[in-house]
mmCIF file of C-alpha atoms in Angstrom:
data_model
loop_
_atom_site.group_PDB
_atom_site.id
_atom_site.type_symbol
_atom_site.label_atom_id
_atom_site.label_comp_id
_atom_site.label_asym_id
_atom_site.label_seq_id
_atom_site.Cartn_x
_atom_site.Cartn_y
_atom_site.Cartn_z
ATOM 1 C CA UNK W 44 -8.725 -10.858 -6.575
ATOM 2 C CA UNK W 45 -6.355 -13.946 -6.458
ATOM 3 C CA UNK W 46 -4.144 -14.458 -9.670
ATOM 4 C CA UNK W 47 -2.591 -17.644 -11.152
ATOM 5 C CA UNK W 48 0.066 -18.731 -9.699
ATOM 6 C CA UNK W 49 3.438 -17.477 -11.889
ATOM 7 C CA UNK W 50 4.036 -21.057 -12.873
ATOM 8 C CA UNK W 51 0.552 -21.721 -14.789
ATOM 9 C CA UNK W 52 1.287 -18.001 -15.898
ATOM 10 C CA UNK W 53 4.712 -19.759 -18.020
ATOM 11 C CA UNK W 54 2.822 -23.175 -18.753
ATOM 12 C CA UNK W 55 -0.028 -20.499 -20.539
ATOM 13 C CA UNK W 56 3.024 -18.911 -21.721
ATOM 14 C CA UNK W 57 4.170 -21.644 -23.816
ATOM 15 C CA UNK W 58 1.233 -23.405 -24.921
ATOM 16 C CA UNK W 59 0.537 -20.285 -27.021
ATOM 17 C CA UNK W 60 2.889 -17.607 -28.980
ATOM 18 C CA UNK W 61 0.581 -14.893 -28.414
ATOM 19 C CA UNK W 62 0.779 -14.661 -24.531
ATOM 20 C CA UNK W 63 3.916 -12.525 -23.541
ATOM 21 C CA UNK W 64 6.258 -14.167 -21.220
ATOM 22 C CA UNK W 65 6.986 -11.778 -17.557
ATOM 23 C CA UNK W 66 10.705 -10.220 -17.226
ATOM 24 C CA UNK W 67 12.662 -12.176 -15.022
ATOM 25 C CA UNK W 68 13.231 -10.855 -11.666
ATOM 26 C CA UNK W 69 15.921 -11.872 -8.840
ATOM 27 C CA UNK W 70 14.693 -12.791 -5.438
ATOM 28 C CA UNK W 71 15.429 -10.744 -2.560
ATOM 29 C CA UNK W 72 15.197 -12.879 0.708
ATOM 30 C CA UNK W 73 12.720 -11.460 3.141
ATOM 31 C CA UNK W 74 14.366 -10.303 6.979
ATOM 32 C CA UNK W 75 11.186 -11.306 9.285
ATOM 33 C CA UNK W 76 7.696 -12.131 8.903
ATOM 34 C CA UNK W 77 4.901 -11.149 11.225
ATOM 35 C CA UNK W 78 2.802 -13.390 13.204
ATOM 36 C CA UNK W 79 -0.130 -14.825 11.194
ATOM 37 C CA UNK W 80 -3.993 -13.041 11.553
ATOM 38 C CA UNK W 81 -6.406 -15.152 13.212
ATOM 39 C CA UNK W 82 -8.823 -14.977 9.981
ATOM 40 C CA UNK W 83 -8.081 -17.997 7.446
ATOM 41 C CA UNK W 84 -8.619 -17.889 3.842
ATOM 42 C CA UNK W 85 -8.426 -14.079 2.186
ATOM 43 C CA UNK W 86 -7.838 -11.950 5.484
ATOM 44 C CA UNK W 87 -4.763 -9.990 5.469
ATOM 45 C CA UNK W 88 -4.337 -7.217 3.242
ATOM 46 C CA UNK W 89 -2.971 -4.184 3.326
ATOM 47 C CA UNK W 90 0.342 -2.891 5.888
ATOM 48 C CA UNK W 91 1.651 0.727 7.037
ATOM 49 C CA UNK W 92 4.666 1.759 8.607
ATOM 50 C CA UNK W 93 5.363 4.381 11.254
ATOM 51 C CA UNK W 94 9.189 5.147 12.031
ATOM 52 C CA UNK W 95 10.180 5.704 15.360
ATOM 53 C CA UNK W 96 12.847 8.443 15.002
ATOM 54 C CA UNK W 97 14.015 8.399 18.778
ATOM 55 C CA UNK W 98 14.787 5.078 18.629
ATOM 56 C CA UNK W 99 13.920 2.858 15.234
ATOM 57 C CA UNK W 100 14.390 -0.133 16.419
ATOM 58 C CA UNK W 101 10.633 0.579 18.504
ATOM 59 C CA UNK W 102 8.958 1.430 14.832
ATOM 60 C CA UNK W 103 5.801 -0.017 14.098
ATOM 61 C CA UNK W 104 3.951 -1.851 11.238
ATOM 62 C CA UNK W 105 0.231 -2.012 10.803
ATOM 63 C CA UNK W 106 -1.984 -4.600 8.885
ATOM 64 C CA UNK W 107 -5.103 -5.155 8.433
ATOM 65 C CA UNK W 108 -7.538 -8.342 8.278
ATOM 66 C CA UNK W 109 -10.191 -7.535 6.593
ATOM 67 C CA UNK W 110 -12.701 -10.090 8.099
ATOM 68 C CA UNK W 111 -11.947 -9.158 11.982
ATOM 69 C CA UNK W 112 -10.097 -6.313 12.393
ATOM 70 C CA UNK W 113 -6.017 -4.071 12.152
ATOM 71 C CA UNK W 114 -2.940 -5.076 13.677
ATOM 72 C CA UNK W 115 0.157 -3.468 14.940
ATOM 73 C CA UNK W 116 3.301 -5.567 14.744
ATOM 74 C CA UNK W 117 6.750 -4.556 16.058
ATOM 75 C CA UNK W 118 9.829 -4.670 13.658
ATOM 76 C CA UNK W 119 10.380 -7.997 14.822
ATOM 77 C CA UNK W 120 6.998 -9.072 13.201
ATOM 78 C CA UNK W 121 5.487 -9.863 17.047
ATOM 79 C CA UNK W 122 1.855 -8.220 17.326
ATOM 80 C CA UNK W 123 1.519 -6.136 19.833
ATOM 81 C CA UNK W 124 -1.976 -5.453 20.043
ATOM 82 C CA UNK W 125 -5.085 -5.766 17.923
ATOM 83 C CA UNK W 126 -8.212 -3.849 17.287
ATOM 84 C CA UNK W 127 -11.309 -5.312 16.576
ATOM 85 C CA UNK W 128 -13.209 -4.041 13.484
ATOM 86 C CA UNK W 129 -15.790 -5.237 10.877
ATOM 87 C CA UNK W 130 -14.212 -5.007 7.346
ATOM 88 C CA UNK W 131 -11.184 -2.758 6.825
ATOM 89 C CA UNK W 132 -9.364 -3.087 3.751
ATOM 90 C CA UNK W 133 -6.295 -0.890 2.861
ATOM 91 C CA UNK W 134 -4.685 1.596 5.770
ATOM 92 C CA UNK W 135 -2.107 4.405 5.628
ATOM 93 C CA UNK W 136 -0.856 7.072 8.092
ATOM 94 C CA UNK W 137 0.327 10.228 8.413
ATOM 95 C CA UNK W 138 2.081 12.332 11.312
ATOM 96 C CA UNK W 139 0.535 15.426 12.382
ATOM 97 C CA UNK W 140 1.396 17.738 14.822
ATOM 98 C CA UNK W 141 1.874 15.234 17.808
ATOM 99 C CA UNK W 142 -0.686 12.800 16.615
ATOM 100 C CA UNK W 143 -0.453 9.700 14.245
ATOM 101 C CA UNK W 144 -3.626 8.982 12.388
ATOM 102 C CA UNK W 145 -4.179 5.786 10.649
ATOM 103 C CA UNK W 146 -7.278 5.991 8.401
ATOM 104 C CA UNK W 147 -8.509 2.728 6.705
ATOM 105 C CA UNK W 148 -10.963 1.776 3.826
ATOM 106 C CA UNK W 149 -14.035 0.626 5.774
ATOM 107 C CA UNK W 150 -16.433 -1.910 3.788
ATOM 108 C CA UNK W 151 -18.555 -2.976 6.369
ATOM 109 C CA UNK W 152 -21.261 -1.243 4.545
ATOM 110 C CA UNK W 153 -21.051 -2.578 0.789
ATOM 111 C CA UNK W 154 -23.386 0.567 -0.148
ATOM 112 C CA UNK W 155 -22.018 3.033 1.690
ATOM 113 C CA UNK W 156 -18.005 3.747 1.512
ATOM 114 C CA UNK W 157 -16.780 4.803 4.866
ATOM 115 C CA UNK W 158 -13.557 5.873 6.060
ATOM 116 C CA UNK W 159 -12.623 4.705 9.868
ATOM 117 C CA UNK W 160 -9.716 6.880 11.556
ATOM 118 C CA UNK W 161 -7.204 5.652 14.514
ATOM 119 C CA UNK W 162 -4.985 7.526 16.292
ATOM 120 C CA UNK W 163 -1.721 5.455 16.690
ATOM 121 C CA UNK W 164 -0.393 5.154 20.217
ATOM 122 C CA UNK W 165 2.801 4.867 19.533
ATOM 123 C CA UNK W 166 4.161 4.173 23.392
ATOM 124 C CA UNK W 167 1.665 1.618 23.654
ATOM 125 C CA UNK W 168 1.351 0.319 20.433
ATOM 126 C CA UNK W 169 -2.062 0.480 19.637
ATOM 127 C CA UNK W 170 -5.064 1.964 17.267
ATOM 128 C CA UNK W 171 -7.121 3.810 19.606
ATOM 129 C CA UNK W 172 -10.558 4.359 17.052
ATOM 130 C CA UNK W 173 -11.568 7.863 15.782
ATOM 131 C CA UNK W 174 -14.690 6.725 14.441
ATOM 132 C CA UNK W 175 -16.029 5.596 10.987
ATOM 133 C CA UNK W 176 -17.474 8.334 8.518
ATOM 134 C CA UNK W 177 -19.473 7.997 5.235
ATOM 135 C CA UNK W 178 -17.774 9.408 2.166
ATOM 136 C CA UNK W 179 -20.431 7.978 -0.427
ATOM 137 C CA UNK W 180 -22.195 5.333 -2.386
ATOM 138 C CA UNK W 181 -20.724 1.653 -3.367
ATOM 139 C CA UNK W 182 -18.466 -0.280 -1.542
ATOM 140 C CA UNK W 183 -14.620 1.087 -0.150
ATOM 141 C CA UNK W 184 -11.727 -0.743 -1.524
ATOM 142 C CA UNK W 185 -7.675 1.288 -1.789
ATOM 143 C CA UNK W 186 -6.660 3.939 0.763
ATOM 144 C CA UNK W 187 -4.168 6.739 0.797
ATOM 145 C CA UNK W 188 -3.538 9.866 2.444
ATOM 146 C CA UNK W 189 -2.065 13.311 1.520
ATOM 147 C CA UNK W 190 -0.300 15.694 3.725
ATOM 148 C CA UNK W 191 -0.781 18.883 1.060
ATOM 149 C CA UNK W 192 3.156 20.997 1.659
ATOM 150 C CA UNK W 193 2.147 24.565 1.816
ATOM 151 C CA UNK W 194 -0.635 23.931 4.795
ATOM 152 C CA UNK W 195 -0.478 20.710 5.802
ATOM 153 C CA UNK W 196 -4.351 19.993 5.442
ATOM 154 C CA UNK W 197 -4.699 16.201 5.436
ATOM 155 C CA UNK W 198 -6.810 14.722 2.625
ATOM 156 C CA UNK W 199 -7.623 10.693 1.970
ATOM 157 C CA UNK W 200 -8.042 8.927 -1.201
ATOM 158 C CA UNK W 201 -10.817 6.362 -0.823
ATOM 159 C CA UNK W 202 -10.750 3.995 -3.940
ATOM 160 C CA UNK W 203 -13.859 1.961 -4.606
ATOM 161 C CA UNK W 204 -14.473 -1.178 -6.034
ATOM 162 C CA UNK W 205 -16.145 0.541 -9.615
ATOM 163 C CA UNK W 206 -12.887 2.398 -10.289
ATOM 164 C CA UNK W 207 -14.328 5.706 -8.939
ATOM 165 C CA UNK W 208 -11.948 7.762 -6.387
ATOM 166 C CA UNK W 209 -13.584 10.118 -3.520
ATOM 167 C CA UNK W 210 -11.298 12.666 -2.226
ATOM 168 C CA UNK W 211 -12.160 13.438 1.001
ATOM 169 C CA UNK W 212 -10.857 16.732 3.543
ATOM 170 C CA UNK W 213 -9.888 15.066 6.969
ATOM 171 C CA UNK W 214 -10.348 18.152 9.498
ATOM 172 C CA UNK W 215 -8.729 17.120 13.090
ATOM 173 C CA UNK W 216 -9.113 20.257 14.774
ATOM 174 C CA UNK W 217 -12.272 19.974 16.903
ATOM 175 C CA UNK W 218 -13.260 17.619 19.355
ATOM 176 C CA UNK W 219 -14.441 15.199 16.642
ATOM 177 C CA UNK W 220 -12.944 14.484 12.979
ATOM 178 C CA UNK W 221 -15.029 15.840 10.502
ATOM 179 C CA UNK W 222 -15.053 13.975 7.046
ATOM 180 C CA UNK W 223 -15.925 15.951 3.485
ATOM 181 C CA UNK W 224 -16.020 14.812 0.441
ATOM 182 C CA UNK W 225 -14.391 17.458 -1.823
ATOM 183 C CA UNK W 226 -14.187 15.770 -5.416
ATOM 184 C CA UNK W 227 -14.748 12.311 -7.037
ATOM 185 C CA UNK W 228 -12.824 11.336 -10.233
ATOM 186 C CA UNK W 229 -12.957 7.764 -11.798
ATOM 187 C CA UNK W 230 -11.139 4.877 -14.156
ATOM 188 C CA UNK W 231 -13.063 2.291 -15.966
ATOM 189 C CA UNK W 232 -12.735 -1.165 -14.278
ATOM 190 C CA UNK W 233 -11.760 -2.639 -10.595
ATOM 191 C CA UNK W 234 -9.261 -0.359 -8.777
ATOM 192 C CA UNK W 235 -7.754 -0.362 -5.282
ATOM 193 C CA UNK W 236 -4.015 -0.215 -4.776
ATOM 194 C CA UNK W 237 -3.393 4.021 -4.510
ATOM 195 C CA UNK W 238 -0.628 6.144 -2.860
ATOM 196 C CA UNK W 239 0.522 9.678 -2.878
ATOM 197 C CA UNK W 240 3.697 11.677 -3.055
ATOM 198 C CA UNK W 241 3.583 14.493 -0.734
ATOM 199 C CA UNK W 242 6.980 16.338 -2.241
ATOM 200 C CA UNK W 243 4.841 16.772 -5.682
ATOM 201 C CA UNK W 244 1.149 16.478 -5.118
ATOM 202 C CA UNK W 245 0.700 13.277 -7.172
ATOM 203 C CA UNK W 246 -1.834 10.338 -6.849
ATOM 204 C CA UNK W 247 -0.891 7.364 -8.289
ATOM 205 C CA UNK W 248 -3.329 4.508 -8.757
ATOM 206 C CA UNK W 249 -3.426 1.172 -10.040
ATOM 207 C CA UNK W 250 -6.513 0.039 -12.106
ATOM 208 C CA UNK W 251 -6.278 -3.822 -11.560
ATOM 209 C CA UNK W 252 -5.992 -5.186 -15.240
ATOM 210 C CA UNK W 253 -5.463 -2.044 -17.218
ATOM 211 C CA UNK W 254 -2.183 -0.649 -15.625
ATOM 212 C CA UNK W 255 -1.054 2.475 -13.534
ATOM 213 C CA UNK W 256 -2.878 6.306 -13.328
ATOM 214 C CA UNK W 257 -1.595 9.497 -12.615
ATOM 215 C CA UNK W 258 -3.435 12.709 -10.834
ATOM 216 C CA UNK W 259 -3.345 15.608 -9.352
ATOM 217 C CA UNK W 260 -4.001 15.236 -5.745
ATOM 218 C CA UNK W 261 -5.247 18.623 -5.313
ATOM 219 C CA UNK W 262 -8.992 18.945 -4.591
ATOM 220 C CA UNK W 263 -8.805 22.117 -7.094
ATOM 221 C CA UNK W 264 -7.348 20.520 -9.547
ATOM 222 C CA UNK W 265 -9.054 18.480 -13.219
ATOM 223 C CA UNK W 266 -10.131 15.216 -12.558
ATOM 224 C CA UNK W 267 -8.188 13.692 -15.815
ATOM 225 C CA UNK W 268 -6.315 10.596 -15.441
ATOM 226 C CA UNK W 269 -2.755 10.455 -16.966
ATOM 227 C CA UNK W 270 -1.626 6.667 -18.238
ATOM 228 C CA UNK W 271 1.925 6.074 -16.819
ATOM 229 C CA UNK W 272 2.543 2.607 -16.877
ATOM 230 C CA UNK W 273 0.545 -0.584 -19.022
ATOM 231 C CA UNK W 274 -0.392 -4.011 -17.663
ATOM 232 C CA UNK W 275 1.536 -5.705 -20.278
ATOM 233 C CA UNK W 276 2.234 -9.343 -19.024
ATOM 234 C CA UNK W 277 6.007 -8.645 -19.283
ATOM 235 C CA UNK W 278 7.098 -6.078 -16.698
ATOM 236 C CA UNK W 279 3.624 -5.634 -15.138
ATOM 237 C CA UNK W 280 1.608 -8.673 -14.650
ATOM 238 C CA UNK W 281 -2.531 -8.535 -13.919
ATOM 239 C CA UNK W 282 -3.919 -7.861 -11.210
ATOM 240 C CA UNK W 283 -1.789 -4.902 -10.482
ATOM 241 C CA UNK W 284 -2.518 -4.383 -6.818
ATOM 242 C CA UNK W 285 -0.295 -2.334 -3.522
ATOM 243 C CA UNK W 286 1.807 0.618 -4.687
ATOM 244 C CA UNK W 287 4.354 2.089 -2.493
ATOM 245 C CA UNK W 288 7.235 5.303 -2.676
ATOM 246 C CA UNK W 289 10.490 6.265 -2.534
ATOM 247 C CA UNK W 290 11.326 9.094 -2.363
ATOM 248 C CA UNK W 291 14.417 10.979 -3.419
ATOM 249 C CA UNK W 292 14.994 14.464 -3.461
ATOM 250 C CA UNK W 293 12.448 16.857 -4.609
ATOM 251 C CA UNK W 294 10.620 14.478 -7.240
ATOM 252 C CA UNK W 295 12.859 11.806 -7.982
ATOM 253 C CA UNK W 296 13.076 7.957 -6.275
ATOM 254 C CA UNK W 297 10.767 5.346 -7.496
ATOM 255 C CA UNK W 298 7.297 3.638 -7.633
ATOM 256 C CA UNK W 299 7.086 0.345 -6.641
ATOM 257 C CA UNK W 300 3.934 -1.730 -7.554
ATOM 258 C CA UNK W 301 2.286 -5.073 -6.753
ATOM 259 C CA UNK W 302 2.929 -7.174 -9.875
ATOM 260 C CA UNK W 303 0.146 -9.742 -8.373
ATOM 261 C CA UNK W 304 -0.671 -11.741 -11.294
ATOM 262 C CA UNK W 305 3.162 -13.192 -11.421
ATOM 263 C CA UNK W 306 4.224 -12.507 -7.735
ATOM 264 C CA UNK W 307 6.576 -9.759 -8.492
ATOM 265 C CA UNK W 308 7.347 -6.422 -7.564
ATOM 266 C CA UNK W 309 8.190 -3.777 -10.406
ATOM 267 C CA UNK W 310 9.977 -0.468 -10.138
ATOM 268 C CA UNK W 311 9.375 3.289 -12.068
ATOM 269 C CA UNK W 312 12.110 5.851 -11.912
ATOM 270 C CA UNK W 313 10.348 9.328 -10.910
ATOM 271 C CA UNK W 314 9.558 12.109 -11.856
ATOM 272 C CA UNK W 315 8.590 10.236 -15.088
ATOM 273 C CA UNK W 316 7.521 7.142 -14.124
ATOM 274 C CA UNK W 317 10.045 4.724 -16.678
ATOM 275 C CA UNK W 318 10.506 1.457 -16.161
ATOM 276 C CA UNK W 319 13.152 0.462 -13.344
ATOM 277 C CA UNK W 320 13.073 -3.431 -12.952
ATOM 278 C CA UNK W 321 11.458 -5.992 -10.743
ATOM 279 C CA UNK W 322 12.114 -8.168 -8.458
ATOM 280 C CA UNK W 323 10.388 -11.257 -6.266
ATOM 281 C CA UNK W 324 10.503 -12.200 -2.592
ATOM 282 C CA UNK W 325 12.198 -15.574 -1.604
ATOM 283 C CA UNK W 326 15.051 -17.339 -1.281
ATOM 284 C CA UNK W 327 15.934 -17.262 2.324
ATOM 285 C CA UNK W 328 15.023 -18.747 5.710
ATOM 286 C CA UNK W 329 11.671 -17.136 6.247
ATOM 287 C CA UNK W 330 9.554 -17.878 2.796
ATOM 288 C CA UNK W 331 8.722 -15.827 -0.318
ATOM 289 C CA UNK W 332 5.792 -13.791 -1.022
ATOM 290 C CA UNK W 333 2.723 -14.827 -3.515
ATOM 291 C CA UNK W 334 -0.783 -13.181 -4.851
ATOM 292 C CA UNK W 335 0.584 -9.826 -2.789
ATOM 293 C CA UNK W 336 -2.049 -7.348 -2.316
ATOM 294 C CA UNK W 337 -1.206 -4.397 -0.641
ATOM 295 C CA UNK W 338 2.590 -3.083 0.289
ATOM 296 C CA UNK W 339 4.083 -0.243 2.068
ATOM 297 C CA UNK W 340 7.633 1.021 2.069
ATOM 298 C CA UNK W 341 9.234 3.765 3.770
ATOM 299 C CA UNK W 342 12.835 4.911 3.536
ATOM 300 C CA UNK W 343 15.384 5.857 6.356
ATOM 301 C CA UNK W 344 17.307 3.766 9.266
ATOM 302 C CA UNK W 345 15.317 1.109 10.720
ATOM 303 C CA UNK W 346 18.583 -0.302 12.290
ATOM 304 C CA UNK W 347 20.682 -3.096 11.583
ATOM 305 C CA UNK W 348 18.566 -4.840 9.807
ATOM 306 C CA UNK W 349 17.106 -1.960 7.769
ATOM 307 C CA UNK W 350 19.578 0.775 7.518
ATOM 308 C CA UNK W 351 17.965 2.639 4.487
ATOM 309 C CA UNK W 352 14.565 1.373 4.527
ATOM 310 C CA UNK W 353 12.079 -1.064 5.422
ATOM 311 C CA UNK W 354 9.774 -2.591 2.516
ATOM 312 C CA UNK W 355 6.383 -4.341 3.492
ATOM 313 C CA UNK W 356 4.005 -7.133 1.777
ATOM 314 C CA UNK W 357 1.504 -8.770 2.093
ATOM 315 C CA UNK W 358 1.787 -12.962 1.665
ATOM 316 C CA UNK W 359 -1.345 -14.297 0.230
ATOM 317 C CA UNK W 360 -0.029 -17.933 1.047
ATOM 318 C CA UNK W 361 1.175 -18.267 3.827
ATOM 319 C CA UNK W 362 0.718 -21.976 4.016
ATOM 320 C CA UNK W 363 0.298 -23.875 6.538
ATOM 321 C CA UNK W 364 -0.395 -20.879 8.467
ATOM 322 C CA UNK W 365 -2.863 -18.083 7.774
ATOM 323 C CA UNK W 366 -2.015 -15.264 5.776
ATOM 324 C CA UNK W 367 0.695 -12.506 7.290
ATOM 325 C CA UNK W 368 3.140 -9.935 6.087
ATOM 326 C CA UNK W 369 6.773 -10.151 5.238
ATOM 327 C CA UNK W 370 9.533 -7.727 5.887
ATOM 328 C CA UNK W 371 12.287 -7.041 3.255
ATOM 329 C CA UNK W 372 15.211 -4.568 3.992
ATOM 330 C CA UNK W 373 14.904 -1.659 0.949
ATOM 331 C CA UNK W 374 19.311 -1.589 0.730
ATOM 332 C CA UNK W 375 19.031 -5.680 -0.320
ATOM 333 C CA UNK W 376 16.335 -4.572 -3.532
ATOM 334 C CA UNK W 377 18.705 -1.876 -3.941
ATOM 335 C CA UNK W 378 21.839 -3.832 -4.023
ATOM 336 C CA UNK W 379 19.536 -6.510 -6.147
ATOM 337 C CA UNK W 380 18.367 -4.449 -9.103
ATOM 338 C CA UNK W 381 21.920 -2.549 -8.803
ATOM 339 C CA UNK W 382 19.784 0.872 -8.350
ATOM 340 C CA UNK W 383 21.523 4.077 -7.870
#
């Protein structure tokens, strides 16, 4: 869903008392930006990032365009190779054992959700396909995935469009993936944006205009939703979309979400989700970010460029070109928002 622009957001703003006015936010100037997709209009979405720890400077980003097919960039923002696919719509990976599987929200079928898995080639730099797998009714939307600590069973968080969440087992141990749907929970309205903390066992999700939700990840565990953070038009602007972690220690680091509706970013200290701050994307050679969608971030020494962490997002205008992804080194929002 594309928002307003943040200037009509202040022109609203002051032709009524009654709408609140968004936190300011600094800009923090983005280090490369990937080549465009090939689909124009609303195509790219939704980025992941695998760290090379040989040699980081050989990590990898994947994005998606959800009219044609994924991508996988190198840290330079060059793609590298594509992979042809119908709809796909958020993606995340995970490392296990030797392997790294990408799994991505698959809405080629608007009445049945499917899942499609890739196994990243990391020396070649491409998605070799897994296959797609049905999960259930209505049409797919936010990915995650869950590494579970005490047995490493991998489990993905398919978000659909209604608000409802499928929890599905991923099961990589025979010749073929097997797919099962363990549990279904649900919020109210629109939802996509979803990730999960693998130190603690916690989904987080973002319901689009209502604000941020809180579960446990564990297919045993109650289905209720816990409210952690409001769409209030002041530090979290509508349509709350991409959500992304970092980590610190055993539960602590932060939650950074899409602010979409006013082209921001905003922060939560963990373990208990408070507000942190915000910031934007812009201000430097390459240009800012606007109507974000989905973001990843992961933590760590990407090289010179990145030495503590590399944060990704979406651009929704990318004008003149098509729509790409921009690269923003985690130490400048750190040094930005004066974070300890």
């Amino acid at each position: 869903m594309r928002a307003l622009p943040f200037a009509a957001l202040l022109l609203a703003g002051c032709a009524t008392t009654s709408a609140p006015l968004a936190t300011e936010a600094p800009m923090v100037a983005a280090t490369a930006e990937t080549d465009p997709v090939d689909t124009a209009a609303d195509a790219a979405d939704d980025p992941a990032i695998w760290r090379n720890p040989a040699d980081p400077s050989k990590s990898l980003v994947i994005g998606t365009d959800k009219k044609a097919g994924i991508h996988v960039y190198s840290l330079a923002g060059k793609r590298l190779s594509f992979t042809p696919a119908e709809r796909l719509n958020n993606v995340d990976l995970r490392e296990t054992g030797a392997r790294v599987i990408a799994a991505a929200s698959d809405r080629a079928d608007v009445a049945t959700a499917h899942v499609s898995l890739f196994t990243l080639d990391t020396a070649a730099a491409k998605l070799v396909p897994l296959g797609r797998f049905p999960v259930g009714a209505g049409e797919a939307y936010g990915m995650c995935l869950w590494t579970r600590a005490r047995d490493h069973a991998l489990f993905g968080f398919i978000v659909l469009k209604d608000g409802r969440i499928d929890q599905v087992a991923i099961d990589l141990s025979g010749a073929t993936p097997k797919v099962t749907t363990v549990r279904s929970m649900k919020l109210a309205t629109q939802s996509e944006g979803c990730v999960v903390d693998d130190r603690t066992g916690q989904l987080y999700v973002a319901e689009e205009d209502v604000g941020l939700w809180r579960f446990d990840a564990d297919p045993s565990a109650a289905t209720t939703a816990t409210a952690i953070a409001k769409v209030d038009g002041k530090t979290l602007v509508a349509d709350a979309e991409g959500l992304a972690l970092a980590p610190s220690g055993r539960s602590g680091g932060y939650l950074v979400a899409s602010s979409q509706g006013d082209n921001a970013y905003t922060l939560y200290r963990l373990p208990g989700v408070t507000y942190a701050g915000r910031f934007r994307i812009g201000g430097g050679a390459i240009d800012g970010t606007s109507d974000t969608d989905g973001i990843d971030l992961m933590l760590g020494d990407f090289g010179p460029a990145y030495p503590r962490g590399l944060l990704v997002a979406q651009d929704g205008d990318n004008a003149p070109a098509t729509q790409n992804f921009k690269y923003v080194s985690w130490d400048a929002v750190r040094r930005a928002l004066k974070l300890r």
